[in-house]
Amino acid sequence: AQSVTQPDIHITVSEGASLELRCNYSYGATPYLFWYVQSPGQGLQLLLKYFSGDTLVQGIKGFEAEFKRSQSSFNLRKPSVHWSDAAEYFCAVVFMDSNYQLIWGAGTKLIIKP
Amino acid sequence: KAGVTQTPRYLIKTRGQQVTLSCSPISGHRSVSWYQQTPGQGLQFLFEYFSETQRNKGNFPGRFSGRQFSNSRSEMNVSTLELGDSALYLCASSGQTGGQKTQYFGPGTRLLVL
């Protein structure tokens, strides 16, 4: 079955440090890729998406993600985190043969140390 | 444009009761999807409606049902509530179809079943 893996359940970084959140998906044709963020008690907000073209995608709030086909990965990065970035981050993938349904990772909770 | 709205935001019910949740999509969006989010199971797809027709369905019992109206507003109903139905129910709307559809989420309805 197609799957999306976010290997880190929690990540703790210091404010001002760089961040990388990992996302891997099961092998298949080039999927469509998304990152969402969820603050406590809130819905999900789209950070960025990749459909085709340049494999480095810029999103909102200073986030970017890079699609690496050879590694089946779509990792999310930010050069310098702020306390307001503390939230849960979800990677989601649409596989071409999944009836266009989003397959979700389990999420990574980001904790910011002051 | 106004975002996706969901009502009510919070609900407390008792086992055996039924509940109806409402979702108003972004103006012009015709696709509405529903998700259940729990700490143990993560985000799970319930169903998707497009132009008043259910297009996809997740792996939930028949107690979970939905419908969409001609103005694209959607409702989901859960009958004979169980304790395990306590969750955050998220609605998402999309203006596209197919793999490139980007889903925009509402704030969710938090349901507590006692």
mmCIF file of C-alpha atoms in Angstrom:
data_model
loop_
_atom_site.group_PDB
_atom_site.id
_atom_site.type_symbol
_atom_site.label_atom_id
_atom_site.label_comp_id
_atom_site.label_asym_id
_atom_site.label_seq_id
_atom_site.Cartn_x
_atom_site.Cartn_y
_atom_site.Cartn_z
ATOM 1 C CA ALA A 1 0.000 0.000 0.000
ATOM 2 C CA GLN A 2 1.131 3.501 -0.676
ATOM 3 C CA SER A 3 2.394 5.301 2.379
ATOM 4 C CA VAL A 4 3.924 8.495 3.669
ATOM 5 C CA THR A 5 6.488 8.400 6.459
ATOM 6 C CA GLN A 6 7.503 11.173 8.753
ATOM 7 C CA PRO A 7 10.200 9.457 10.805
ATOM 8 C CA ASP A 8 10.356 12.015 13.606
ATOM 9 C CA ILE A 9 7.396 12.189 15.959
ATOM 10 C CA HIS A 10 8.936 15.106 17.855
ATOM 11 C CA ILE A 11 11.743 17.496 17.041
ATOM 12 C CA THR A 12 13.158 20.087 19.428
ATOM 13 C CA VAL A 13 15.189 22.998 18.110
ATOM 14 C CA SER A 14 16.415 26.225 19.625
ATOM 15 C CA GLU A 15 14.913 29.492 18.500
ATOM 16 C CA GLY A 16 17.018 30.875 15.657
ATOM 17 C CA ALA A 17 18.374 27.461 14.672
ATOM 18 C CA SER A 18 17.735 25.842 11.315
ATOM 19 C CA LEU A 19 15.094 23.182 10.846
ATOM 20 C CA GLU A 20 14.610 20.195 8.591
ATOM 21 C CA LEU A 21 11.551 17.943 8.820
ATOM 22 C CA ARG A 22 11.702 14.715 6.893
ATOM 23 C CA CYS A 23 9.054 13.182 4.668
ATOM 24 C CA ASN A 24 9.427 10.017 2.605
ATOM 25 C CA TYR A 25 6.825 8.323 0.456
ATOM 26 C CA SER A 26 6.536 4.889 -1.020
ATOM 27 C CA TYR A 27 7.859 4.406 -4.524
ATOM 28 C CA GLY A 28 5.689 5.299 -7.472
ATOM 29 C CA ALA A 29 5.217 7.750 -10.296
ATOM 30 C CA THR A 30 5.925 11.343 -9.398
ATOM 31 C CA PRO A 31 3.280 12.241 -6.895
ATOM 32 C CA TYR A 32 1.870 15.577 -5.888
ATOM 33 C CA LEU A 33 3.321 16.698 -2.572
ATOM 34 C CA PHE A 34 2.113 18.979 0.200
ATOM 35 C CA TRP A 35 3.163 20.279 3.597
ATOM 36 C CA TYR A 36 0.590 21.518 6.090
ATOM 37 C CA VAL A 37 0.979 23.016 9.562
ATOM 38 C CA GLN A 38 -1.445 22.707 12.453
ATOM 39 C CA SER A 39 -1.296 24.910 15.533
ATOM 40 C CA PRO A 40 -2.916 23.576 18.708
ATOM 41 C CA GLY A 41 -6.694 23.489 18.425
ATOM 42 C CA GLN A 42 -6.638 24.737 14.847
ATOM 43 C CA GLY A 43 -7.238 23.355 11.396
ATOM 44 C CA LEU A 44 -4.480 22.691 8.899
ATOM 45 C CA GLN A 45 -2.832 25.474 6.956
ATOM 46 C CA LEU A 46 -1.114 24.841 3.623
ATOM 47 C CA LEU A 47 2.569 25.741 3.747
ATOM 48 C CA LEU A 48 3.603 24.732 0.238
ATOM 49 C CA LYS A 49 3.019 22.230 -2.536
ATOM 50 C CA TYR A 50 4.890 20.604 -5.405
ATOM 51 C CA PHE A 51 3.292 19.496 -8.644
ATOM 52 C CA SER A 52 6.083 19.786 -11.214
ATOM 53 C CA GLY A 53 8.983 21.947 -12.334
ATOM 54 C CA ASP A 54 11.639 23.370 -10.034
ATOM 55 C CA THR A 55 12.197 20.832 -7.284
ATOM 56 C CA LEU A 56 12.866 23.521 -4.671
ATOM 57 C CA VAL A 57 9.574 25.033 -3.620
ATOM 58 C CA GLN A 58 9.090 28.170 -1.589
ATOM 59 C CA GLY A 59 6.176 28.445 0.798
ATOM 60 C CA ILE A 60 4.694 30.768 3.342
ATOM 61 C CA LYS A 61 6.293 31.774 6.642
ATOM 62 C CA GLY A 62 9.809 31.353 5.244
ATOM 63 C CA PHE A 63 9.540 27.611 4.661
ATOM 64 C CA GLU A 64 10.863 25.737 1.660
ATOM 65 C CA ALA A 65 10.887 22.104 0.605
ATOM 66 C CA GLU A 66 12.923 20.110 -1.855
ATOM 67 C CA PHE A 67 11.606 17.201 -3.898
ATOM 68 C CA LYS A 68 14.228 14.504 -4.428
ATOM 69 C CA ARG A 69 12.912 11.845 -6.759
ATOM 70 C CA SER A 70 15.837 9.489 -6.222
ATOM 71 C CA GLN A 71 15.234 9.467 -2.473
ATOM 72 C CA SER A 72 11.396 9.614 -2.626
ATOM 73 C CA SER A 73 11.623 12.528 -0.229
ATOM 74 C CA PHE A 74 10.098 15.952 0.225
ATOM 75 C CA ASN A 75 11.816 17.485 3.236
ATOM 76 C CA LEU A 76 10.707 20.766 4.733
ATOM 77 C CA ARG A 77 13.308 23.344 5.776
ATOM 78 C CA LYS A 78 13.544 26.711 7.431
ATOM 79 C CA PRO A 79 16.833 28.557 7.975
ATOM 80 C CA SER A 80 15.885 30.138 11.307
ATOM 81 C CA VAL A 81 12.896 29.097 13.408
ATOM 82 C CA HIS A 82 10.804 31.415 15.540
ATOM 83 C CA TRP A 83 8.872 30.497 18.685
ATOM 84 C CA SER A 84 5.660 30.917 16.671
ATOM 85 C CA ASP A 85 6.693 27.974 14.468
ATOM 86 C CA ALA A 86 5.927 25.563 17.300
ATOM 87 C CA ALA A 87 3.171 23.381 15.846
ATOM 88 C CA GLU A 88 2.580 20.025 14.224
ATOM 89 C CA TYR A 89 3.655 19.567 10.624
ATOM 90 C CA PHE A 90 2.069 17.129 8.208
ATOM 91 C CA CYS A 91 3.346 15.867 4.903
ATOM 92 C CA ALA A 92 0.695 14.668 2.453
ATOM 93 C CA VAL A 93 0.980 12.991 -0.922
ATOM 94 C CA VAL A 94 -1.381 12.333 -3.802
ATOM 95 C CA PHE A 95 -0.407 9.221 -5.705
ATOM 96 C CA MET A 96 -1.647 9.023 -9.265
ATOM 97 C CA ASP A 97 -3.340 5.691 -8.789
ATOM 98 C CA SER A 98 -4.931 6.431 -5.411
ATOM 99 C CA ASN A 99 -8.094 7.970 -6.817
ATOM 100 C CA TYR A 100 -6.475 11.330 -6.120
ATOM 101 C CA GLN A 101 -6.789 10.963 -2.367
ATOM 102 C CA LEU A 102 -4.333 12.577 -0.010
ATOM 103 C CA ILE A 103 -2.233 10.082 1.912
ATOM 104 C CA TRP A 104 -1.067 11.639 5.173
ATOM 105 C CA GLY A 105 2.052 11.245 7.236
ATOM 106 C CA ALA A 106 1.652 10.851 10.991
ATOM 107 C CA GLY A 107 2.944 14.350 11.653
ATOM 108 C CA THR A 108 5.993 15.816 13.374
ATOM 109 C CA LYS A 109 5.567 17.954 16.448
ATOM 110 C CA LEU A 110 8.012 20.844 16.514
ATOM 111 C CA ILE A 111 9.074 22.147 19.903
ATOM 112 C CA ILE A 112 11.039 25.382 20.138
ATOM 113 C CA LYS A 113 13.522 25.903 22.952
ATOM 114 C CA PRO A 114 13.922 29.521 24.025
ATOM 115 C CA LYS B 1 -12.374 35.333 0.099
ATOM 116 C CA ALA B 2 -13.670 33.906 3.317
ATOM 117 C CA GLY B 3 -12.110 30.620 4.354
ATOM 118 C CA VAL B 4 -13.729 27.315 5.123
ATOM 119 C CA THR B 5 -16.104 27.578 8.062
ATOM 120 C CA GLN B 6 -17.289 24.773 10.291
ATOM 121 C CA THR B 7 -20.063 24.780 12.846
ATOM 122 C CA PRO B 8 -20.268 24.150 15.656
ATOM 123 C CA ARG B 9 -16.686 24.444 16.863
ATOM 124 C CA TYR B 10 -17.267 22.294 19.950
ATOM 125 C CA LEU B 11 -19.811 19.649 20.812
ATOM 126 C CA ILE B 12 -20.420 17.380 23.755
ATOM 127 C CA LYS B 13 -22.680 14.391 23.237
ATOM 128 C CA THR B 14 -23.402 11.155 25.034
ATOM 129 C CA ARG B 15 -23.101 7.615 23.727
ATOM 130 C CA GLY B 16 -25.963 6.572 21.498
ATOM 131 C CA GLN B 17 -26.850 10.080 20.390
ATOM 132 C CA GLN B 18 -26.390 11.354 16.885
ATOM 133 C CA VAL B 19 -24.652 14.497 15.700
ATOM 134 C CA THR B 20 -24.612 16.662 12.570
ATOM 135 C CA LEU B 21 -21.649 18.816 11.655
ATOM 136 C CA SER B 22 -21.702 21.529 9.034
ATOM 137 C CA CYS B 23 -19.089 22.835 6.618
ATOM 138 C CA SER B 24 -19.243 25.832 4.293
ATOM 139 C CA PRO B 25 -16.504 25.735 1.655
ATOM 140 C CA ILE B 26 -14.615 28.621 0.140
ATOM 141 C CA SER B 27 -16.839 30.430 -2.338
ATOM 142 C CA GLY B 28 -16.610 28.744 -5.733
ATOM 143 C CA HIS B 29 -15.198 25.478 -4.407
ATOM 144 C CA ARG B 30 -17.289 22.456 -5.299
ATOM 145 C CA SER B 31 -15.281 19.705 -3.634
ATOM 146 C CA VAL B 32 -15.618 19.098 0.090
ATOM 147 C CA SER B 33 -13.725 16.417 1.993
ATOM 148 C CA TRP B 34 -14.129 15.325 5.600
ATOM 149 C CA TYR B 35 -11.445 13.946 7.909
ATOM 150 C CA GLN B 36 -11.353 12.574 11.419
ATOM 151 C CA GLN B 37 -8.280 13.409 13.491
ATOM 152 C CA THR B 38 -7.409 11.591 16.707
ATOM 153 C CA PRO B 39 -4.125 11.359 18.630
ATOM 154 C CA GLY B 40 -3.935 7.626 18.092
ATOM 155 C CA GLN B 41 -4.986 7.309 14.442
ATOM 156 C CA GLY B 42 -3.897 10.637 13.011
ATOM 157 C CA LEU B 43 -5.767 12.056 10.038
ATOM 158 C CA GLN B 44 -8.222 9.657 8.469
ATOM 159 C CA PHE B 45 -10.242 10.341 5.357
ATOM 160 C CA LEU B 46 -14.000 9.996 5.750
ATOM 161 C CA PHE B 47 -15.494 10.995 2.390
ATOM 162 C CA GLU B 48 -15.429 13.507 -0.405
ATOM 163 C CA TYR B 49 -18.329 15.219 -2.131
ATOM 164 C CA PHE B 50 -18.308 16.979 -5.455
ATOM 165 C CA SER B 51 -21.370 18.602 -6.971
ATOM 166 C CA GLU B 52 -23.681 16.874 -4.473
ATOM 167 C CA THR B 53 -22.293 13.410 -5.244
ATOM 168 C CA GLN B 54 -20.112 11.323 -2.996
ATOM 169 C CA ARG B 55 -16.977 10.730 -4.995
ATOM 170 C CA ASN B 56 -14.776 8.835 -2.562
ATOM 171 C CA LYS B 57 -15.262 7.146 0.749
ATOM 172 C CA GLY B 58 -12.837 6.110 3.443
ATOM 173 C CA ASN B 59 -12.938 3.053 5.625
ATOM 174 C CA PHE B 60 -15.508 4.067 8.222
ATOM 175 C CA PRO B 61 -18.692 2.289 9.337
ATOM 176 C CA GLY B 62 -22.064 3.216 7.924
ATOM 177 C CA ARG B 63 -22.816 5.258 11.050
ATOM 178 C CA PHE B 64 -20.810 7.998 9.355
ATOM 179 C CA SER B 65 -22.642 9.648 6.494
ATOM 180 C CA GLY B 66 -22.586 12.893 4.653
ATOM 181 C CA ARG B 67 -24.259 14.973 2.039
ATOM 182 C CA GLN B 68 -23.651 18.051 -0.011
ATOM 183 C CA PHE B 69 -26.142 20.691 -1.006
ATOM 184 C CA SER B 70 -26.491 22.583 -4.268
ATOM 185 C CA ASN B 71 -24.598 25.546 -2.773
ATOM 186 C CA SER B 72 -21.690 23.171 -2.001
ATOM 187 C CA ARG B 73 -22.235 23.334 1.754
ATOM 188 C CA SER B 74 -21.793 19.937 3.297
ATOM 189 C CA GLU B 75 -22.950 18.141 6.403
ATOM 190 C CA MET B 76 -21.727 14.995 8.018
ATOM 191 C CA ASN B 77 -23.763 12.913 10.398
ATOM 192 C CA VAL B 78 -22.682 10.365 12.939
ATOM 193 C CA SER B 79 -25.399 8.172 14.374
ATOM 194 C CA THR B 80 -25.280 6.029 17.507
ATOM 195 C CA LEU B 81 -22.218 7.768 18.858
ATOM 196 C CA GLU B 82 -19.481 5.740 20.510
ATOM 197 C CA LEU B 83 -16.761 6.917 22.867
ATOM 198 C CA GLY B 84 -14.208 6.326 20.128
ATOM 199 C CA ASP B 85 -15.888 8.908 17.921
ATOM 200 C CA SER B 86 -14.417 11.658 20.096
ATOM 201 C CA ALA B 87 -12.161 13.508 17.701
ATOM 202 C CA LEU B 88 -11.486 16.669 15.765
ATOM 203 C CA TYR B 89 -13.511 16.588 12.541
ATOM 204 C CA LEU B 90 -11.978 18.597 9.762
ATOM 205 C CA CYS B 91 -13.544 19.749 6.559
ATOM 206 C CA ALA B 92 -11.520 20.793 3.519
ATOM 207 C CA SER B 93 -12.612 22.383 0.279
ATOM 208 C CA SER B 94 -10.965 22.478 -3.096
ATOM 209 C CA GLY B 95 -11.571 24.335 -6.320
ATOM 210 C CA GLN B 96 -9.810 21.796 -8.502
ATOM 211 C CA THR B 97 -10.271 18.180 -9.318
ATOM 212 C CA GLY B 98 -7.774 15.411 -9.851
ATOM 213 C CA GLY B 99 -4.338 15.112 -8.345
ATOM 214 C CA GLN B 100 -3.538 18.791 -8.364
ATOM 215 C CA LYS B 101 -6.421 19.753 -6.162
ATOM 216 C CA THR B 102 -5.250 21.739 -3.179
ATOM 217 C CA GLN B 103 -7.309 21.319 -0.064
ATOM 218 C CA TYR B 104 -8.007 24.224 2.264
ATOM 219 C CA PHE B 105 -9.075 23.312 5.754
ATOM 220 C CA GLY B 106 -11.536 24.748 8.210
ATOM 221 C CA PRO B 107 -10.822 25.109 11.931
ATOM 222 C CA GLY B 108 -12.556 21.844 12.743
ATOM 223 C CA THR B 109 -15.308 20.706 15.055
ATOM 224 C CA ARG B 110 -14.125 19.104 18.269
ATOM 225 C CA LEU B 111 -16.545 16.379 19.321
ATOM 226 C CA LEU B 112 -16.446 14.861 22.778
ATOM 227 C CA VAL B 113 -18.565 11.774 23.399
ATOM 228 C CA LEU B 114 -19.258 10.948 27.050
#
